[in-house]
Tab-separated table of C-alpha atoms and ligand atoms in Angstrom:
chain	number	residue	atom	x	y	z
C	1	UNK	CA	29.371	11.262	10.085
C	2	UNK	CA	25.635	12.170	10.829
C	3	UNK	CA	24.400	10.730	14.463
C	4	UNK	CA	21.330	9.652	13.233
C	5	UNK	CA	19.555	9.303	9.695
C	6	UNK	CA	16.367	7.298	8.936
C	7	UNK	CA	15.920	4.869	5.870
C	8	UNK	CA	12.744	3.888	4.067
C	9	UNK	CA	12.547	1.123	1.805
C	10	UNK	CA	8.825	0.422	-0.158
C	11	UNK	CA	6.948	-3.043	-0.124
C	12	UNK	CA	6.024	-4.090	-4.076
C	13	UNK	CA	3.248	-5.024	-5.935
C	14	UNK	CA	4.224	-7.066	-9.005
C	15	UNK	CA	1.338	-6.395	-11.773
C	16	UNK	CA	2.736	-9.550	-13.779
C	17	UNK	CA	5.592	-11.934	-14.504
C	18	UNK	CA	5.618	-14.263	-11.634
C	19	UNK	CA	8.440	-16.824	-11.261
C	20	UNK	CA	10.300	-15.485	-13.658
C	21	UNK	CA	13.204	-13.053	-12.529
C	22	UNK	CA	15.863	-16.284	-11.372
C	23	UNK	CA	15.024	-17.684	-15.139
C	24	UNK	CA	16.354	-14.490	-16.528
C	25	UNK	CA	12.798	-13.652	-17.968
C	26	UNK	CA	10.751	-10.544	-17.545
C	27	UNK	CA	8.389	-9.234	-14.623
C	28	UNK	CA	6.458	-5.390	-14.718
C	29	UNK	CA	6.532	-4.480	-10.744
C	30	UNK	CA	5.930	-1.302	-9.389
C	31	UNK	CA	6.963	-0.012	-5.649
C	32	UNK	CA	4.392	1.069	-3.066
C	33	UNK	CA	3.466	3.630	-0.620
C	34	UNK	CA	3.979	0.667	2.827
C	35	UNK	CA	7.495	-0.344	3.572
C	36	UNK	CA	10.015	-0.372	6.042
C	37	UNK	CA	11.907	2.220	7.727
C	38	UNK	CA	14.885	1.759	9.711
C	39	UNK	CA	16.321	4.503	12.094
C	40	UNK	CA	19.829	4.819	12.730
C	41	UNK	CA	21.706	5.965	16.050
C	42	UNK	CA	25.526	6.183	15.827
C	43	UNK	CA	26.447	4.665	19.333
C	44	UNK	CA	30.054	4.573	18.724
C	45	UNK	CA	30.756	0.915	19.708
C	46	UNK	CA	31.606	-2.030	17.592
C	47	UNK	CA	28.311	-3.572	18.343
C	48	UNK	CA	25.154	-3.498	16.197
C	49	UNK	CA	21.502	-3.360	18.664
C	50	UNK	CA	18.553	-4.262	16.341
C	51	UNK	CA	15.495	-2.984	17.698
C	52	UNK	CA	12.304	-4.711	16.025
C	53	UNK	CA	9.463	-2.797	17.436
C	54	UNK	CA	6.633	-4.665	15.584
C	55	UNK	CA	8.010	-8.336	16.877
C	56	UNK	CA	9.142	-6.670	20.461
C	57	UNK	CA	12.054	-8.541	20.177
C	58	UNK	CA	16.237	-7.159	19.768
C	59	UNK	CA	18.910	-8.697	18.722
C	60	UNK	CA	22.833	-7.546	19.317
C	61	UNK	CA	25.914	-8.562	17.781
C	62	UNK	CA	29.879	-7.743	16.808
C	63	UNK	CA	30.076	-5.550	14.120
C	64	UNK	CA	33.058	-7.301	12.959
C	65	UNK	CA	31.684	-10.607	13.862
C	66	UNK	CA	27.709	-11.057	12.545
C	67	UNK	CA	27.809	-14.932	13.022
C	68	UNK	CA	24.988	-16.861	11.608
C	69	UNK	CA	21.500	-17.152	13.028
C	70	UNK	CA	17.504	-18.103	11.594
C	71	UNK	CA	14.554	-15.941	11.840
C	72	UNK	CA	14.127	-12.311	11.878
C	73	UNK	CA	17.551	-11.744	12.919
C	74	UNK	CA	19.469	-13.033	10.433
C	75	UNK	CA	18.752	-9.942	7.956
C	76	UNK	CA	20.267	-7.512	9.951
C	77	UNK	CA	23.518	-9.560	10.609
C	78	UNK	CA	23.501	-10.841	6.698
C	79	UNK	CA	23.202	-6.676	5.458
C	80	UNK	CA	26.111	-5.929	7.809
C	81	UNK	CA	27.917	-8.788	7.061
C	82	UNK	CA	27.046	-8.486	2.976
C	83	UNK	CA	27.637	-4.314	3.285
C	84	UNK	CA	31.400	-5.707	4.809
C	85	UNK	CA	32.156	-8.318	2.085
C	86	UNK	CA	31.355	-5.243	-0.867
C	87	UNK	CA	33.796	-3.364	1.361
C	88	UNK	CA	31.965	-0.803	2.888
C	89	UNK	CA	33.334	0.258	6.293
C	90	UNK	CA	30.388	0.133	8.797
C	91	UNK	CA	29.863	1.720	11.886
C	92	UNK	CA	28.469	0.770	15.389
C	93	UNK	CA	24.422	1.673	15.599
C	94	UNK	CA	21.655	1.065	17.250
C	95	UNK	CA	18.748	0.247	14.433
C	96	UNK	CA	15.043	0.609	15.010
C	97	UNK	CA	13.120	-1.186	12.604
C	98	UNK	CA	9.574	-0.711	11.807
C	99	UNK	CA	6.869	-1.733	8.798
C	100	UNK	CA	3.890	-1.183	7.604
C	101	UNK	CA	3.752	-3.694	5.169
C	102	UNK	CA	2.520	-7.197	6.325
C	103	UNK	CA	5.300	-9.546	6.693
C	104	UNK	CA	4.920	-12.987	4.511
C	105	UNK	CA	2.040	-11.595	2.573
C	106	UNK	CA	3.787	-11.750	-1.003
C	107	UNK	CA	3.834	-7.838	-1.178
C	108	UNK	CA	7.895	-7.822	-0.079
C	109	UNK	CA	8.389	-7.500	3.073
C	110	UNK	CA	11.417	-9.631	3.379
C	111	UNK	CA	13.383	-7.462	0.405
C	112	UNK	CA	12.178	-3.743	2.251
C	113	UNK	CA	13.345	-4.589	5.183
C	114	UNK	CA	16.937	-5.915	3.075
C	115	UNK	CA	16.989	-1.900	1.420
C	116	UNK	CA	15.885	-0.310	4.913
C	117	UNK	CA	18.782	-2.188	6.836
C	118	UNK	CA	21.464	-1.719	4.079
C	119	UNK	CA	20.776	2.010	3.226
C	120	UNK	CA	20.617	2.851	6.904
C	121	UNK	CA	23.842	0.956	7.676
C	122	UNK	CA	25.524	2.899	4.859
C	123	UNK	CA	23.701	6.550	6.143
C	124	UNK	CA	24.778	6.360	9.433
C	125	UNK	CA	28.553	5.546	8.609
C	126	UNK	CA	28.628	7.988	6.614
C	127	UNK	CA	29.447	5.512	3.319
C	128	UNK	CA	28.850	5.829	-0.489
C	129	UNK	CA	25.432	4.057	-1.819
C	130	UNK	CA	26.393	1.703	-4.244
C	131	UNK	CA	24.833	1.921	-7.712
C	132	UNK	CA	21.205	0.849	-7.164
C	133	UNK	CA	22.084	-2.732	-9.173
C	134	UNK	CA	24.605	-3.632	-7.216
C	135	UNK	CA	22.843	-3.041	-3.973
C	136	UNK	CA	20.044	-5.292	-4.683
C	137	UNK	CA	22.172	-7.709	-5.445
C	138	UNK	CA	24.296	-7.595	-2.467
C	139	UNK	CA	20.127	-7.532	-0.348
C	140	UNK	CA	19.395	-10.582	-2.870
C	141	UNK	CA	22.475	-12.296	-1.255
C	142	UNK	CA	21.274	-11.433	2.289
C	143	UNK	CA	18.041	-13.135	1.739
C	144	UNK	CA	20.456	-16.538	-0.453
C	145	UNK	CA	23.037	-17.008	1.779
C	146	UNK	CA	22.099	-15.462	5.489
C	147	UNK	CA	18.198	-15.742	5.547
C	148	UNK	CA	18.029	-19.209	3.035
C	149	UNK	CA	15.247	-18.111	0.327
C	150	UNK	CA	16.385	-18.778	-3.036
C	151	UNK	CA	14.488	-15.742	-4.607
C	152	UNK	CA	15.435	-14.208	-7.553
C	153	UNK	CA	15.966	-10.088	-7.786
C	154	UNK	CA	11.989	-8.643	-8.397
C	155	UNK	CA	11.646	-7.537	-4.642
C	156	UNK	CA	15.373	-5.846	-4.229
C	157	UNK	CA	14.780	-3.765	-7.823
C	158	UNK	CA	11.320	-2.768	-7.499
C	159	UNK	CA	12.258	-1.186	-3.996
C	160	UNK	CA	15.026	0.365	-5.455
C	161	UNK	CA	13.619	1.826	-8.401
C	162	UNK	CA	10.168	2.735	-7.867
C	163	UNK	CA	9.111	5.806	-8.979
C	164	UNK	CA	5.680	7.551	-8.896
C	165	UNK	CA	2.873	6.517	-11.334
C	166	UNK	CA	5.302	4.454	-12.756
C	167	UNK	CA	6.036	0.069	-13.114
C	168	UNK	CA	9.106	-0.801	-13.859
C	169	UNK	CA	9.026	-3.374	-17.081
C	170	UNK	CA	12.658	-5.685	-15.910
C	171	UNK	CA	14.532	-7.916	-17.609
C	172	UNK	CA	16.515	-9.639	-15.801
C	173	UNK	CA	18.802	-11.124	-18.296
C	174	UNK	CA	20.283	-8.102	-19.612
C	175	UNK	CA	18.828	-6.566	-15.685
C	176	UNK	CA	17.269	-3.491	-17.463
C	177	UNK	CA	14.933	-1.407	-16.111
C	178	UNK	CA	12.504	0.549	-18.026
C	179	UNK	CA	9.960	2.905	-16.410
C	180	UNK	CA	6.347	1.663	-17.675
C	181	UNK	CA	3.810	4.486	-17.523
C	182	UNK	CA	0.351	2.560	-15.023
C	183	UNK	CA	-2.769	4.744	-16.401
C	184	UNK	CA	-5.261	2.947	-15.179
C	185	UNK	CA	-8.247	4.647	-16.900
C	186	UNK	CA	-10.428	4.848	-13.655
C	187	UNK	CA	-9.759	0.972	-12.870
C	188	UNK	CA	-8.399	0.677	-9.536
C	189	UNK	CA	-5.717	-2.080	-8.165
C	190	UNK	CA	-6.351	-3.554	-4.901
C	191	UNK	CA	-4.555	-6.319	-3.054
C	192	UNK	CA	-6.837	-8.680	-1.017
C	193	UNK	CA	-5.233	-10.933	2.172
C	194	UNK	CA	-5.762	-14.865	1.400
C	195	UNK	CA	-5.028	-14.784	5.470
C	196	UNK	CA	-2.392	-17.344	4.658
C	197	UNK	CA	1.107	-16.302	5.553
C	198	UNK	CA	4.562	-17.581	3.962
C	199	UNK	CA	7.804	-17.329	4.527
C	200	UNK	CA	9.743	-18.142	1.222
C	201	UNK	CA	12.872	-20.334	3.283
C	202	UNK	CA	10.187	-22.483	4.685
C	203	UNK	CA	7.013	-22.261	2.197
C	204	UNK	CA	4.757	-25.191	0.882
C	205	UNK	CA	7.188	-28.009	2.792
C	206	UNK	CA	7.108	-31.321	1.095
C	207	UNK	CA	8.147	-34.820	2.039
C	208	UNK	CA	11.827	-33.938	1.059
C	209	UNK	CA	12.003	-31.416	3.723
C	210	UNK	CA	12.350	-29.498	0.567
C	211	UNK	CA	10.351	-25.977	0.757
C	212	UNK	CA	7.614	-24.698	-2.192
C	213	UNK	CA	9.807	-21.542	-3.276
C	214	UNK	CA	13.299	-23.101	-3.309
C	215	UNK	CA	11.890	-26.635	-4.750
C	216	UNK	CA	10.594	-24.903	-7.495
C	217	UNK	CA	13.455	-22.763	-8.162
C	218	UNK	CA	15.198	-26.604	-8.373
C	219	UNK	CA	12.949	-27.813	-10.727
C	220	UNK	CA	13.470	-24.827	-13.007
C	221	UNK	CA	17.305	-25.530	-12.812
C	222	UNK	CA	17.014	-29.143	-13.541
C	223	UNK	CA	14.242	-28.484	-16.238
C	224	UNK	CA	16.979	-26.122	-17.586
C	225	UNK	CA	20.225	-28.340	-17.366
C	226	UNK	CA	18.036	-31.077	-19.389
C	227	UNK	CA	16.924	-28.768	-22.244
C	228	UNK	CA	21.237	-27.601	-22.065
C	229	UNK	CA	20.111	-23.717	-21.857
C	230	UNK	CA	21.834	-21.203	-19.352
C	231	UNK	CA	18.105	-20.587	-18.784
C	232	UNK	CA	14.595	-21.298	-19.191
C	233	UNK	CA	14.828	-17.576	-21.450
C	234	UNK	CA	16.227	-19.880	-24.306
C	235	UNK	CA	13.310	-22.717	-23.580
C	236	UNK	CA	11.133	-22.954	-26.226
C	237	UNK	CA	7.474	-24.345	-25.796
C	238	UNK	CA	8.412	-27.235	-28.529
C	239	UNK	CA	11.519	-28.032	-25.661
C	240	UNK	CA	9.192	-27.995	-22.799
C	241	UNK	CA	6.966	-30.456	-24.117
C	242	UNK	CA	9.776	-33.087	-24.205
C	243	UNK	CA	10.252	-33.141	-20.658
C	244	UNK	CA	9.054	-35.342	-18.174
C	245	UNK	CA	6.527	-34.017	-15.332
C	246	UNK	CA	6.081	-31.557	-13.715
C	247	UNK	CA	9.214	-30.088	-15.530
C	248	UNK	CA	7.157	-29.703	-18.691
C	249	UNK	CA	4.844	-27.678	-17.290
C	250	UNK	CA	7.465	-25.389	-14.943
C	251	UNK	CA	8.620	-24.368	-17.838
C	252	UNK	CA	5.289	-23.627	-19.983
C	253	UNK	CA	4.447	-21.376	-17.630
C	254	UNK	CA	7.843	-19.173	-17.695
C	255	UNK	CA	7.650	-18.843	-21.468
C	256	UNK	CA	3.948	-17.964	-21.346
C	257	UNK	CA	4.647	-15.597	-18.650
C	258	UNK	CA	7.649	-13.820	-19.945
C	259	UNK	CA	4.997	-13.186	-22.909
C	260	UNK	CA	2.451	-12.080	-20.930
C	261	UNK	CA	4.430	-9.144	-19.476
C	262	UNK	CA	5.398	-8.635	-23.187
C	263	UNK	CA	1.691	-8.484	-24.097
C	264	UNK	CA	0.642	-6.307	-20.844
C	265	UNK	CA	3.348	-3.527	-21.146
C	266	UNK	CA	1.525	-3.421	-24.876
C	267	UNK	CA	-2.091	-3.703	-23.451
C	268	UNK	CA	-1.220	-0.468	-20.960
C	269	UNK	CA	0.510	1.442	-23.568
C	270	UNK	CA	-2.464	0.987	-25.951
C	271	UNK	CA	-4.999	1.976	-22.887
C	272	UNK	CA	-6.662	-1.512	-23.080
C	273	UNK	CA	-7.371	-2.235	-19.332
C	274	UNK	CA	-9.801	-4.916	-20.566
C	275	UNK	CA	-6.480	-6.668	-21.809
C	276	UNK	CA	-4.494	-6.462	-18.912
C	277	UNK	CA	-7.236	-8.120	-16.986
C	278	UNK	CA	-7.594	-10.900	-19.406
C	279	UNK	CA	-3.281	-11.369	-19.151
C	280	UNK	CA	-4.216	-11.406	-15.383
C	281	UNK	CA	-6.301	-14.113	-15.401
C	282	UNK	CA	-4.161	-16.300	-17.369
C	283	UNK	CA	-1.131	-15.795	-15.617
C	284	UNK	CA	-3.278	-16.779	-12.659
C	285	UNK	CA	-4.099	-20.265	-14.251
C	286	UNK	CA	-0.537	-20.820	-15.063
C	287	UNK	CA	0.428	-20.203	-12.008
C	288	UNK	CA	-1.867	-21.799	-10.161
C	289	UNK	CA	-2.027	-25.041	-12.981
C	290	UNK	CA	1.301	-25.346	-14.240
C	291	UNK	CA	3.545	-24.022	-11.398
C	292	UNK	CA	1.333	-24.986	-8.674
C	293	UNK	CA	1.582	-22.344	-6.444
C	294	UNK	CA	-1.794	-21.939	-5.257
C	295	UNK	CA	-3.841	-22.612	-2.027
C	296	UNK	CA	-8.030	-22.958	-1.467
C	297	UNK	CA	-7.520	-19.804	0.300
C	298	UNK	CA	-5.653	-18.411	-2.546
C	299	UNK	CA	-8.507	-19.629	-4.746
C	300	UNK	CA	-11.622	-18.259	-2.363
C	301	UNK	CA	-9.610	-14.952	-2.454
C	302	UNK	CA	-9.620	-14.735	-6.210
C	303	UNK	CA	-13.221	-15.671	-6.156
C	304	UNK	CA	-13.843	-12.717	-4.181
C	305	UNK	CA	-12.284	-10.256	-6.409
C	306	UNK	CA	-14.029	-11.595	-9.503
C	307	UNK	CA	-17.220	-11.680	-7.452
C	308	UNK	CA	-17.021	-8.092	-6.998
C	309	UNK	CA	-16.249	-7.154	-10.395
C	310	UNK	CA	-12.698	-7.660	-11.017
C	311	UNK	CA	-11.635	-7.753	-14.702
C	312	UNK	CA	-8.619	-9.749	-13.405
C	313	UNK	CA	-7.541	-11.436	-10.464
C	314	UNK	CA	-4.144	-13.144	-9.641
C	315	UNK	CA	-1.905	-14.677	-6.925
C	316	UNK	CA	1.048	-12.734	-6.510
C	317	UNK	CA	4.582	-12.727	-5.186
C	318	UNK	CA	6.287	-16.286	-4.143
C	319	UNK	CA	2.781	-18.151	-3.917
C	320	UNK	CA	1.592	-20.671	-0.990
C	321	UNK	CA	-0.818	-17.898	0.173
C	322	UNK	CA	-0.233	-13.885	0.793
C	323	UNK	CA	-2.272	-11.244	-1.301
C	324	UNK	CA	-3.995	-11.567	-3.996
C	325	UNK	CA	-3.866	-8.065	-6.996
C	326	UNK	CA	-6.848	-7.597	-8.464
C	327	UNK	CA	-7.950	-4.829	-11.270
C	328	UNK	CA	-11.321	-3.507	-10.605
C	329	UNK	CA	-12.901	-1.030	-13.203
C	330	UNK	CA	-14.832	2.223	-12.422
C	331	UNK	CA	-17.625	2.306	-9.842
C	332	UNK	CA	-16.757	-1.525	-8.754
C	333	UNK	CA	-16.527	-1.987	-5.136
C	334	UNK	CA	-13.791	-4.061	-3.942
C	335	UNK	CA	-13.706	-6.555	-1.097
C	336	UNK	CA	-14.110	-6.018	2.302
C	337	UNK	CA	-10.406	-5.633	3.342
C	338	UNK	CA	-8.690	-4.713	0.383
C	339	UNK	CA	-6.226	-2.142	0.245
C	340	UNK	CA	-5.739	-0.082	-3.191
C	341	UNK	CA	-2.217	0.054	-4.481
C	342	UNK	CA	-0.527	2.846	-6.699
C	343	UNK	CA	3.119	3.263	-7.675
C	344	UNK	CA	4.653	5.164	-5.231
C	345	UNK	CA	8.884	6.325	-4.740
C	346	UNK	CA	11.459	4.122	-4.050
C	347	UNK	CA	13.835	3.267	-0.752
C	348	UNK	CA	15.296	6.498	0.439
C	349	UNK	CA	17.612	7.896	3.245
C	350	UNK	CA	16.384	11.249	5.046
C	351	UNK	CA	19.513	12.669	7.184
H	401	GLA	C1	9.231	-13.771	-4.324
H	401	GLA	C2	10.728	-13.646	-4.584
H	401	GLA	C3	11.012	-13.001	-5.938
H	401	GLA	C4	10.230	-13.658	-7.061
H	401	GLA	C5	8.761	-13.836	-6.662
H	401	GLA	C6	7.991	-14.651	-7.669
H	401	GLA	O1	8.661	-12.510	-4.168
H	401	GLA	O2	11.331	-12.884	-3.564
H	401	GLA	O3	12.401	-13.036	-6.198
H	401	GLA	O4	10.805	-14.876	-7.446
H	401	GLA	O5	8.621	-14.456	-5.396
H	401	GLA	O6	7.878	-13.948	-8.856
């Protein structure tokens, strides 16, 4: 058993196909270069010390005995506790966590830190890495059942699977994952901050005490059981129309957006940049129209990136604020602020 190994797991940008990976649809992500990296120290007790050097805070519990908590520190005990139920046999460590990607800013934070924990948990004990699938889903149930976000399987996937210069086209009905080439053609991809931070357990809170992310997850469900599909994959537009509001529109904008990643992974293959920007922009309206995931500092930021040439601007990631992707062409100069993006590896152990 090694005494100490280091784990890196990459932030995401997803290029298009927004709300769609818990309706079994289709999203084209691709993994960048900021994550989080989590370095391992075999201690050789049954406790687990979680060092979170960005927050200043720790955390320390039973190895055997995780127990249930909110915040930060409930990822940690949920990858220890989720590791256990798969059956991997865990050992005692001190963890030192560390990111450079902005937490609650829609470019994953929540799912690299998921990878980083999991993959250093399994390093330092020495354990077999599960096939890549099944360890996003057991990160995906982290976040469900020990952190209380509803989110699909985008964020876990495209930090598992990144690879250089490459998106990763996903369907998430049949959960293949096919390697899109990203030439860009000189056009650059930048991600400007709206300056509005989410968490996805506790975004866009309405009267119900309900949250944005989770409520519409809900909605999709219900808009589901009423058209008597396993999922809004088998809506059809004709369906959606018969169904009372907002569930009408929920659903519009997962069948248009299942296209548009249909349409984009065409657009890049034929070199059309112009194209992608265009299927940008209208996955922006959906989302912001039909889904109603947008904020007036979402919309300023998108406003921005247009203003300074963008030939497509979007919100991305769970919505309610975060980053906003834009696609900027040749000699345009982007934003104050904005950071450019490029497919990059994906999560990693170095022993
Ligand atoms: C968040 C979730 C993902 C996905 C996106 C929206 O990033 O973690 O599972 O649902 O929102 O596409």
């Amino acid at each position: 058993m090694p005494d100490r190994v280091t784990a890196f797991a990459p932030g995401r940008v997803n290029l298009i196909g927004e709300h769609t990976d818990y309706n079994d649809g289709l999203a084209l992500p691709f993994a960048i270069g900021a994550g989080v990296t989590v370095r391992a120290t075999a201690t050789g007790e049954d406790q687990v010390h979680v060092i979170a050097a960005d927050l200043d805070a720790h955390d320390t519990f039973e190895l055997g005995r995780p127990g249930r908590v909110s915040g930060w520190r409930a990822f940690a005990r949920g990858a220890v506790g989720e590791l256990t139920t798969a059956g991997a046999s865990l050992v005692g460590a001190r963890l030192e966590v560390s990111g450079s990607v902005p937490r609650g800013s829609g470019l994953s934070s929540s799912a690299a830190l998921e990878v980083a924990l999991c993959l250093a948990l399994l390093g330092i004990a020495g354990a077999p890495v599960p096939d890549r699938l099944d360890l996003a889903g057991i990160c995906s149930r982290v976040e469900n059942e020990w952190v209380g976000a509803r989110t699909g399987l985008l964020d876990q996937i495209a930090s598992l699977f990144g690879q250089p210069d490459r998106a990763m086209r996903i369907d998430f009905q049949s959960l293949e994952v096919t390697p899109v080439a990203l030439e860009l053609d000189g056009h650059q991809l930048v991600t400007l901050d709206s300056g509005e931070r989410h968490a996805n357990a506790a975004s866009g809170s309405d009267a119900n005490g309900e949250t944005g992310y989770n409520q519409r997850r809900a909605e999709c469900m219900r808009a589901a059981e009423l058209l008597a599909v396993d999922s809004l994959r088998e809506a059809t537009l004709a369906g959606a129309d018969e169904l009372p509001e907002p569930l009408n529109r929920r659903v519009r904008h997962v069948i248009t957006e299942n296209e548009r990643v249909q349409q984009t992974v065409a657009a890049l293959s034929a070199g059309d940049l112009e194209h992608v920007g265009e299927l940008l922009n209208a996955s922006h309206e959906s989302l912001r129209d039909c889904f109603e995931i947008s904020t007036p500092a979402v919309e300023r930021t998108v406003v921005a990136l247009r203003a300074a040439g963008a030939v497509g601007a979007r919100i991305m990631g769970g919505g309610f604020g975060g980053h906003v992707l834009g696609l900027l062409p040749a000699g345009a100069t982007p934003p104050d602020g904005s950071l450019e993006v490029r497919p990059g590896p994906g999560a990693r152990i170095f022993r």
